[in-house]
Tab-separated table of C-alpha atoms in Angstrom:
chain	number	residue	atom	x	y	z
A	1	UNK	CA	134.608	183.217	101.746
A	2	UNK	CA	137.742	183.037	103.881
A	3	UNK	CA	139.746	179.807	104.022
A	4	UNK	CA	138.717	179.175	107.636
A	5	UNK	CA	135.168	178.575	108.829
A	6	UNK	CA	133.397	180.007	111.886
A	7	UNK	CA	133.800	177.924	115.018
A	8	UNK	CA	130.805	176.914	117.142
A	9	UNK	CA	131.357	175.661	120.695
A	10	UNK	CA	128.008	174.673	122.175
A	11	UNK	CA	126.973	172.076	124.738
A	12	UNK	CA	123.262	172.924	124.643
A	13	UNK	CA	121.818	170.789	121.841
A	14	UNK	CA	118.771	173.025	121.392
A	15	UNK	CA	120.900	176.153	120.953
A	16	UNK	CA	123.328	174.259	118.718
A	17	UNK	CA	120.487	173.167	116.422
A	18	UNK	CA	119.296	176.772	116.117
A	19	UNK	CA	122.805	178.014	115.325
A	20	UNK	CA	123.245	175.324	112.665
A	21	UNK	CA	119.867	176.148	111.127
A	22	UNK	CA	120.652	179.878	110.870
A	23	UNK	CA	124.094	179.138	109.406
A	24	UNK	CA	122.547	176.849	106.782
A	25	UNK	CA	120.123	179.578	105.707
A	26	UNK	CA	123.068	181.969	105.366
A	27	UNK	CA	124.984	179.379	103.319
A	28	UNK	CA	127.791	179.280	105.889
A	29	UNK	CA	129.692	176.096	106.746
A	30	UNK	CA	130.856	175.724	110.345
A	31	UNK	CA	133.495	173.930	112.395
A	32	UNK	CA	132.042	172.466	115.613
A	33	UNK	CA	133.582	171.578	118.936
A	34	UNK	CA	131.831	170.149	122.024
A	35	UNK	CA	133.999	172.106	124.463
A	36	UNK	CA	136.833	174.617	124.680
A	37	UNK	CA	139.503	171.934	124.917
A	38	UNK	CA	138.402	170.427	121.608
A	39	UNK	CA	138.195	173.918	120.098
A	40	UNK	CA	141.872	174.709	120.699
A	41	UNK	CA	143.041	173.823	117.182
A	42	UNK	CA	140.569	176.201	115.480
A	43	UNK	CA	140.326	178.929	118.126
A	44	UNK	CA	142.899	181.438	116.849
A	45	UNK	CA	142.270	180.969	113.105
A	46	UNK	CA	138.466	180.998	112.984
A	47	UNK	CA	137.053	184.243	111.537
A	48	UNK	CA	134.192	184.069	114.071
A	49	UNK	CA	133.567	182.107	117.280
A	50	UNK	CA	130.042	181.382	118.529
A	51	UNK	CA	129.527	180.169	122.112
A	52	UNK	CA	126.438	179.093	124.011
A	53	UNK	CA	125.790	179.984	127.658
A	54	UNK	CA	126.911	176.627	129.020
A	55	UNK	CA	130.312	177.073	127.386
A	56	UNK	CA	130.639	180.710	128.447
A	57	UNK	CA	130.008	179.749	132.085
A	58	UNK	CA	133.202	177.690	132.174
A	59	UNK	CA	136.502	179.302	133.270
A	60	UNK	CA	138.384	180.671	130.228
A	61	UNK	CA	141.094	178.250	129.123
A	62	UNK	CA	141.993	179.778	125.736
A	63	UNK	CA	143.611	183.136	124.846
A	64	UNK	CA	141.349	186.160	124.536
A	65	UNK	CA	140.509	187.083	120.963
A	66	UNK	CA	138.108	189.250	119.003
A	67	UNK	CA	135.057	188.129	117.062
A	68	UNK	CA	133.295	186.095	119.763
A	69	UNK	CA	129.483	185.917	119.894
A	70	UNK	CA	127.443	184.467	122.737
A	71	UNK	CA	124.078	182.977	121.740
A	72	UNK	CA	121.449	182.505	124.437
A	73	UNK	CA	117.801	181.442	124.590
A	74	UNK	CA	115.561	184.380	125.438
A	75	UNK	CA	116.655	187.663	126.973
A	76	UNK	CA	120.093	187.647	128.613
A	77	UNK	CA	120.117	188.016	132.399
A	78	UNK	CA	122.788	189.595	134.656
A	79	UNK	CA	124.730	186.322	134.912
A	80	UNK	CA	124.815	186.036	131.124
A	81	UNK	CA	126.417	189.458	130.840
A	82	UNK	CA	128.890	188.523	133.577
A	83	UNK	CA	129.955	185.386	131.708
A	84	UNK	CA	130.123	187.325	128.433
A	85	UNK	CA	132.456	189.936	129.933
A	86	UNK	CA	134.707	187.292	131.462
A	87	UNK	CA	134.957	185.368	128.168
A	88	UNK	CA	135.745	188.425	126.025
A	89	UNK	CA	132.468	188.222	124.117
A	90	UNK	CA	131.884	191.103	121.693
A	91	UNK	CA	128.147	190.631	121.377
A	92	UNK	CA	125.323	188.717	123.020
A	93	UNK	CA	122.580	187.481	120.668
A	94	UNK	CA	119.277	186.236	122.036
A	95	UNK	CA	117.203	183.752	120.065
A	96	UNK	CA	114.711	183.868	118.496
A	97	UNK	CA	114.393	187.677	118.626
A	98	UNK	CA	117.847	188.428	117.196
A	99	UNK	CA	118.105	185.616	114.669
A	100	UNK	CA	118.573	188.170	111.890
A	101	UNK	CA	121.719	189.521	113.585
A	102	UNK	CA	123.202	186.029	113.811
A	103	UNK	CA	122.370	185.344	110.162
A	104	UNK	CA	124.043	188.626	109.247
A	105	UNK	CA	127.222	187.669	111.084
A	106	UNK	CA	127.386	184.386	109.168
A	107	UNK	CA	126.563	186.099	105.852
A	108	UNK	CA	129.432	188.540	106.398
A	109	UNK	CA	131.808	185.581	106.610
A	110	UNK	CA	130.415	183.982	103.457
A	111	UNK	CA	130.472	187.170	101.407
A	112	UNK	CA	132.602	190.159	102.220
A	113	UNK	CA	131.109	193.374	100.813
A	114	UNK	CA	132.015	194.132	97.208
A	115	UNK	CA	134.392	197.038	96.622
A	116	UNK	CA	131.595	198.749	94.717
A	117	UNK	CA	127.979	198.310	95.792
A	118	UNK	CA	125.610	196.802	93.264
A	119	UNK	CA	122.764	198.624	91.544
A	120	UNK	CA	119.041	198.078	91.901
A	121	UNK	CA	117.160	198.891	88.674
A	122	UNK	CA	113.420	198.771	88.081
A	123	UNK	CA	111.673	198.440	84.704
A	124	UNK	CA	107.978	199.192	84.181
A	125	UNK	CA	105.801	199.535	81.097
A	126	UNK	CA	104.147	202.846	80.323
A	127	UNK	CA	101.211	200.851	78.998
A	128	UNK	CA	100.309	197.202	78.589
A	129	UNK	CA	102.322	195.435	75.913
A	130	UNK	CA	105.129	198.015	75.943
A	131	UNK	CA	107.742	195.262	76.247
A	132	UNK	CA	108.919	196.038	79.788
A	133	UNK	CA	109.585	192.389	80.700
A	134	UNK	CA	111.600	191.824	77.540
A	135	UNK	CA	113.616	194.965	78.227
A	136	UNK	CA	114.151	194.003	81.898
A	137	UNK	CA	115.458	190.581	80.853
A	138	UNK	CA	117.757	192.128	78.242
A	139	UNK	CA	119.027	194.705	80.736
A	140	UNK	CA	119.879	191.920	83.189
A	141	UNK	CA	121.642	189.882	80.492
A	142	UNK	CA	123.742	192.897	79.497
A	143	UNK	CA	124.612	193.627	83.143
A	144	UNK	CA	125.484	189.968	83.759
A	145	UNK	CA	128.399	190.215	81.330
A	146	UNK	CA	130.211	192.474	83.806
A	147	UNK	CA	132.368	190.979	86.593
A	148	UNK	CA	129.832	191.734	89.333
A	149	UNK	CA	127.091	189.810	87.558
A	150	UNK	CA	123.355	190.393	87.712
A	151	UNK	CA	120.113	188.974	89.060
A	152	UNK	CA	116.729	189.230	87.321
A	153	UNK	CA	113.814	189.516	89.762
A	154	UNK	CA	110.139	189.095	88.873
A	155	UNK	CA	107.970	191.551	90.831
A	156	UNK	CA	104.888	191.257	88.605
A	157	UNK	CA	102.636	188.396	89.770
A	158	UNK	CA	100.318	188.939	86.779
A	159	UNK	CA	103.100	189.105	84.191
A	160	UNK	CA	103.053	185.444	83.199
A	161	UNK	CA	106.425	184.587	84.736
A	162	UNK	CA	109.910	185.653	83.706
A	163	UNK	CA	110.970	182.012	83.753
A	164	UNK	CA	108.432	181.356	80.980
A	165	UNK	CA	109.707	184.356	78.983
A	166	UNK	CA	113.269	183.043	79.223
A	167	UNK	CA	112.367	179.416	78.535
A	168	UNK	CA	113.129	178.312	82.098
A	169	UNK	CA	109.650	177.200	83.165
A	170	UNK	CA	110.776	173.546	83.342
A	171	UNK	CA	114.114	174.311	84.999
A	172	UNK	CA	114.368	173.250	88.629
A	173	UNK	CA	114.994	175.866	91.289
A	174	UNK	CA	113.091	178.021	93.773
A	175	UNK	CA	110.474	180.603	92.816
A	176	UNK	CA	109.115	183.286	95.140
A	177	UNK	CA	106.637	180.982	96.938
A	178	UNK	CA	109.543	178.695	97.883
A	179	UNK	CA	111.474	181.463	99.635
A	180	UNK	CA	110.792	182.911	103.069
A	181	UNK	CA	113.679	185.270	103.616
A	182	UNK	CA	114.304	187.837	106.315
A	183	UNK	CA	117.410	189.806	107.223
A	184	UNK	CA	120.680	188.852	105.547
A	185	UNK	CA	120.892	186.446	102.615
A	186	UNK	CA	123.924	184.852	100.990
A	187	UNK	CA	123.646	186.047	97.392
A	188	UNK	CA	126.109	183.473	96.077
A	189	UNK	CA	124.095	180.622	97.641
A	190	UNK	CA	120.788	182.024	96.395
A	191	UNK	CA	122.077	182.644	92.868
A	192	UNK	CA	123.504	179.113	92.652
A	193	UNK	CA	120.120	177.620	93.580
A	194	UNK	CA	117.993	179.657	91.147
A	195	UNK	CA	117.183	178.735	87.528
A	196	UNK	CA	119.836	180.186	85.225
A	197	UNK	CA	119.581	181.542	81.687
A	198	UNK	CA	122.812	180.726	79.840
A	199	UNK	CA	124.281	183.367	77.553
A	200	UNK	CA	127.605	184.200	75.972
A	201	UNK	CA	128.799	186.045	79.063
A	202	UNK	CA	127.819	183.361	81.585
A	203	UNK	CA	124.571	182.379	83.340
A	204	UNK	CA	121.948	184.814	84.613
A	205	UNK	CA	120.039	183.724	87.764
A	206	UNK	CA	116.301	184.396	87.572
A	207	UNK	CA	113.933	184.684	90.531
A	208	UNK	CA	110.435	184.307	89.094
A	209	UNK	CA	106.924	184.431	90.496
A	210	UNK	CA	105.116	181.201	91.305
A	211	UNK	CA	103.148	179.018	88.938
A	212	UNK	CA	99.920	180.390	90.380
A	213	UNK	CA	101.101	183.991	90.162
A	214	UNK	CA	102.341	184.336	93.727
A	215	UNK	CA	104.881	187.151	93.931
A	216	UNK	CA	107.423	188.214	96.542
A	217	UNK	CA	106.694	189.139	100.136
A	218	UNK	CA	108.054	192.549	101.102
A	219	UNK	CA	110.529	191.106	103.626
A	220	UNK	CA	111.876	188.531	101.177
A	221	UNK	CA	112.281	191.046	98.362
A	222	UNK	CA	114.000	193.510	100.697
A	223	UNK	CA	116.453	190.804	101.780
A	224	UNK	CA	117.255	189.915	98.151
A	225	UNK	CA	117.773	193.569	97.142
A	226	UNK	CA	120.107	194.133	100.101
A	227	UNK	CA	122.071	190.979	99.344
A	228	UNK	CA	122.454	191.948	95.693
A	229	UNK	CA	123.681	195.425	96.535
A	230	UNK	CA	126.025	194.040	99.218
A	231	UNK	CA	127.551	191.527	96.785
A	232	UNK	CA	128.044	194.036	93.962
A	233	UNK	CA	125.432	192.535	91.624
A	234	UNK	CA	123.070	194.515	89.433
A	235	UNK	CA	119.537	193.511	90.456
A	236	UNK	CA	116.946	194.174	87.735
A	237	UNK	CA	113.315	194.165	88.880
A	238	UNK	CA	110.483	193.651	86.408
A	239	UNK	CA	107.693	195.784	87.907
A	240	UNK	CA	103.913	195.839	87.460
A	241	UNK	CA	102.217	199.066	86.412
A	242	UNK	CA	100.010	198.912	89.506
A	243	UNK	CA	102.334	198.784	92.476
A	244	UNK	CA	101.668	196.435	95.357
A	245	UNK	CA	103.628	196.568	98.606
A	246	UNK	CA	106.567	194.512	97.343
A	247	UNK	CA	106.869	196.399	94.038
A	248	UNK	CA	106.659	199.702	95.939
A	249	UNK	CA	109.577	198.513	98.100
A	250	UNK	CA	111.626	197.842	94.956
A	251	UNK	CA	110.791	201.271	93.503
A	252	UNK	CA	111.702	203.071	96.720
A	253	UNK	CA	115.067	201.307	96.900
A	254	UNK	CA	115.957	201.448	93.200
A	255	UNK	CA	118.843	203.545	91.926
A	256	UNK	CA	116.832	204.059	88.739
A	257	UNK	CA	113.351	203.109	87.517
A	258	UNK	CA	113.054	202.855	83.731
A	259	UNK	CA	109.714	203.591	82.083
A	260	UNK	CA	109.274	201.861	78.693
A	261	UNK	CA	107.009	204.019	76.502
A	262	UNK	CA	106.033	203.478	72.847
A	263	UNK	CA	106.256	206.660	70.762
A	264	UNK	CA	102.547	207.279	70.496
A	265	UNK	CA	100.276	209.809	72.155
A	266	UNK	CA	97.983	207.283	73.817
A	267	UNK	CA	100.956	205.475	75.343
A	268	UNK	CA	102.195	208.786	76.760
A	269	UNK	CA	98.844	209.409	78.397
A	270	UNK	CA	98.874	205.938	79.945
A	271	UNK	CA	102.493	206.373	81.044
A	272	UNK	CA	101.587	209.584	82.864
A	273	UNK	CA	99.312	207.571	85.133
A	274	UNK	CA	102.080	205.063	85.857
A	275	UNK	CA	104.551	207.865	86.475
A	276	UNK	CA	102.187	209.486	88.966
A	277	UNK	CA	102.356	206.364	91.129
A	278	UNK	CA	106.132	206.141	90.825
A	279	UNK	CA	106.577	209.806	91.768
A	280	UNK	CA	105.125	209.122	95.216
A	281	UNK	CA	108.064	206.804	95.917
A	282	UNK	CA	111.046	208.045	93.902
A	283	UNK	CA	112.369	210.836	91.711
A	284	UNK	CA	114.983	208.547	90.134
A	285	UNK	CA	113.148	207.763	86.905
A	286	UNK	CA	114.009	207.798	83.215
A	287	UNK	CA	112.300	207.025	79.906
A	288	UNK	CA	113.193	204.560	77.170
A	289	UNK	CA	111.110	205.181	74.075
A	290	UNK	CA	110.371	202.270	71.759
A	291	UNK	CA	108.961	201.879	68.264
A	292	UNK	CA	108.807	204.260	65.333
A	293	UNK	CA	107.497	207.788	65.519
A	294	UNK	CA	103.779	208.053	64.774
A	295	UNK	CA	101.780	211.208	64.152
A	296	UNK	CA	104.751	213.417	64.954
A	297	UNK	CA	105.293	211.951	68.449
A	298	UNK	CA	109.081	211.626	68.460
A	299	UNK	CA	111.215	210.010	71.146
A	300	UNK	CA	112.266	213.416	72.479
A	301	UNK	CA	108.680	214.637	72.570
A	302	UNK	CA	107.635	211.431	74.333
A	303	UNK	CA	110.058	212.148	77.168
A	304	UNK	CA	109.107	215.831	77.124
A	305	UNK	CA	105.448	215.003	77.641
A	306	UNK	CA	106.317	212.885	80.663
A	307	UNK	CA	109.091	214.839	82.385
A	308	UNK	CA	111.870	212.321	83.237
A	309	UNK	CA	114.985	212.329	81.031
A	310	UNK	CA	115.178	210.237	77.869
A	311	UNK	CA	117.721	207.490	78.562
A	312	UNK	CA	117.562	205.700	75.203
A	313	UNK	CA	115.500	205.511	72.035
A	314	UNK	CA	114.839	201.986	70.805
A	315	UNK	CA	113.766	201.173	67.252
A	316	UNK	CA	111.809	197.948	66.623
A	317	UNK	CA	113.951	194.812	66.716
A	318	UNK	CA	113.493	192.576	63.715
A	319	UNK	CA	111.826	189.273	64.532
A	320	UNK	CA	111.479	190.053	68.251
A	321	UNK	CA	107.743	189.465	68.551
A	322	UNK	CA	107.947	186.176	66.672
A	323	UNK	CA	110.878	184.982	68.806
A	324	UNK	CA	109.045	185.759	72.046
A	325	UNK	CA	105.847	184.145	70.771
A	326	UNK	CA	107.771	180.937	70.009
A	327	UNK	CA	109.288	180.969	73.482
A	328	UNK	CA	112.743	181.763	72.097
A	329	UNK	CA	113.962	184.754	74.015
A	330	UNK	CA	116.514	186.691	71.940
A	331	UNK	CA	119.839	187.119	73.723
A	332	UNK	CA	121.463	189.035	70.872
A	333	UNK	CA	124.612	190.910	71.951
A	334	UNK	CA	123.818	193.673	69.452
A	335	UNK	CA	120.698	195.302	68.044
A	336	UNK	CA	118.297	198.012	69.231
A	337	UNK	CA	117.245	196.142	72.381
A	338	UNK	CA	120.760	195.358	73.649
A	339	UNK	CA	122.063	198.803	72.651
A	340	UNK	CA	119.295	200.581	74.585
A	341	UNK	CA	119.928	198.346	77.614
A	342	UNK	CA	123.652	199.188	77.506
A	343	UNK	CA	122.842	202.914	77.395
A	344	UNK	CA	120.520	202.621	80.398
A	345	UNK	CA	123.100	200.635	82.364
A	346	UNK	CA	125.841	203.173	81.602
A	347	UNK	CA	123.565	206.043	82.655
A	348	UNK	CA	122.659	204.311	85.937
A	349	UNK	CA	126.307	203.715	86.754
A	350	UNK	CA	127.238	207.328	86.046
A	351	UNK	CA	124.499	208.515	88.391
A	352	UNK	CA	125.592	206.061	91.068
A	353	UNK	CA	129.212	207.234	90.857
A	354	UNK	CA	128.134	210.876	91.032
A	355	UNK	CA	125.938	210.172	94.073
A	356	UNK	CA	128.790	208.440	95.929
A	357	UNK	CA	131.168	211.389	95.640
């Protein structure tokens, strides 16, 4: 965030309360002034100025400047536009209909866009018990070691909870049922509030489903994905094999969806059904094979039977099942799991760079 804070000059207490509420949701601190005379000290330096109609009606007493918003209750009338023009207002925002636009203006002050947009990655199991949640968590931990950081998002209401998998079930912080998001979200504020899994590279924020299995609403998930991309984070979504509306939104917006498939014929048949549902939403899919070859079904043949490219081949990790069963999620920096996650992340970044050229 810049050193200076947005300036709000509002005489209407009702409008002021609404502006303060929207700013709080966006994680944006404000400077306030009751009138233009009191605002003089902050006027030129503030990155954004927000006026209400009562203030805009007054004769201009301060120099014209850019970055002025006028917030009004309901649809603006002809006199509102007249006052806006006279005061040098760049945009008129009517509440409550355009609350999202106001939140976006505050969010832009809190977090300027990252030089490189973040990635959205989805992980789904080709069959039940394939280890998709474990791989999604590992992928997020690997990505979180990079400067942009990562966010692990639970999109599977029937998956048992990623917070439980990572040993965070007793850690305070919001889960999906606690969030009602729409429009722009401050990723730094959200990440700071969420439960965090500590690791050698830092702390990974985790947004899990509720205790009763309640998952994300489409609007809330969309806001989180946009905020992650805007801030340069890698957002990893743990997806269910049967896609609901929210999971379908994540698949459609993902840069890559990873299908975790054991190297066995029956798993390939099950994965084909999952892939059929994914194909209706995206062509950006890849396969990670796991386990040892059985009955001649190799990793390459596994991918060949399905169609998407083979991103990585993952041998069994020693002690993994026992660690997970004890509630001790392995955050090993090396090993088959971490190595496969690093390969997937590198592949996704190469594709993203190629697509941006």
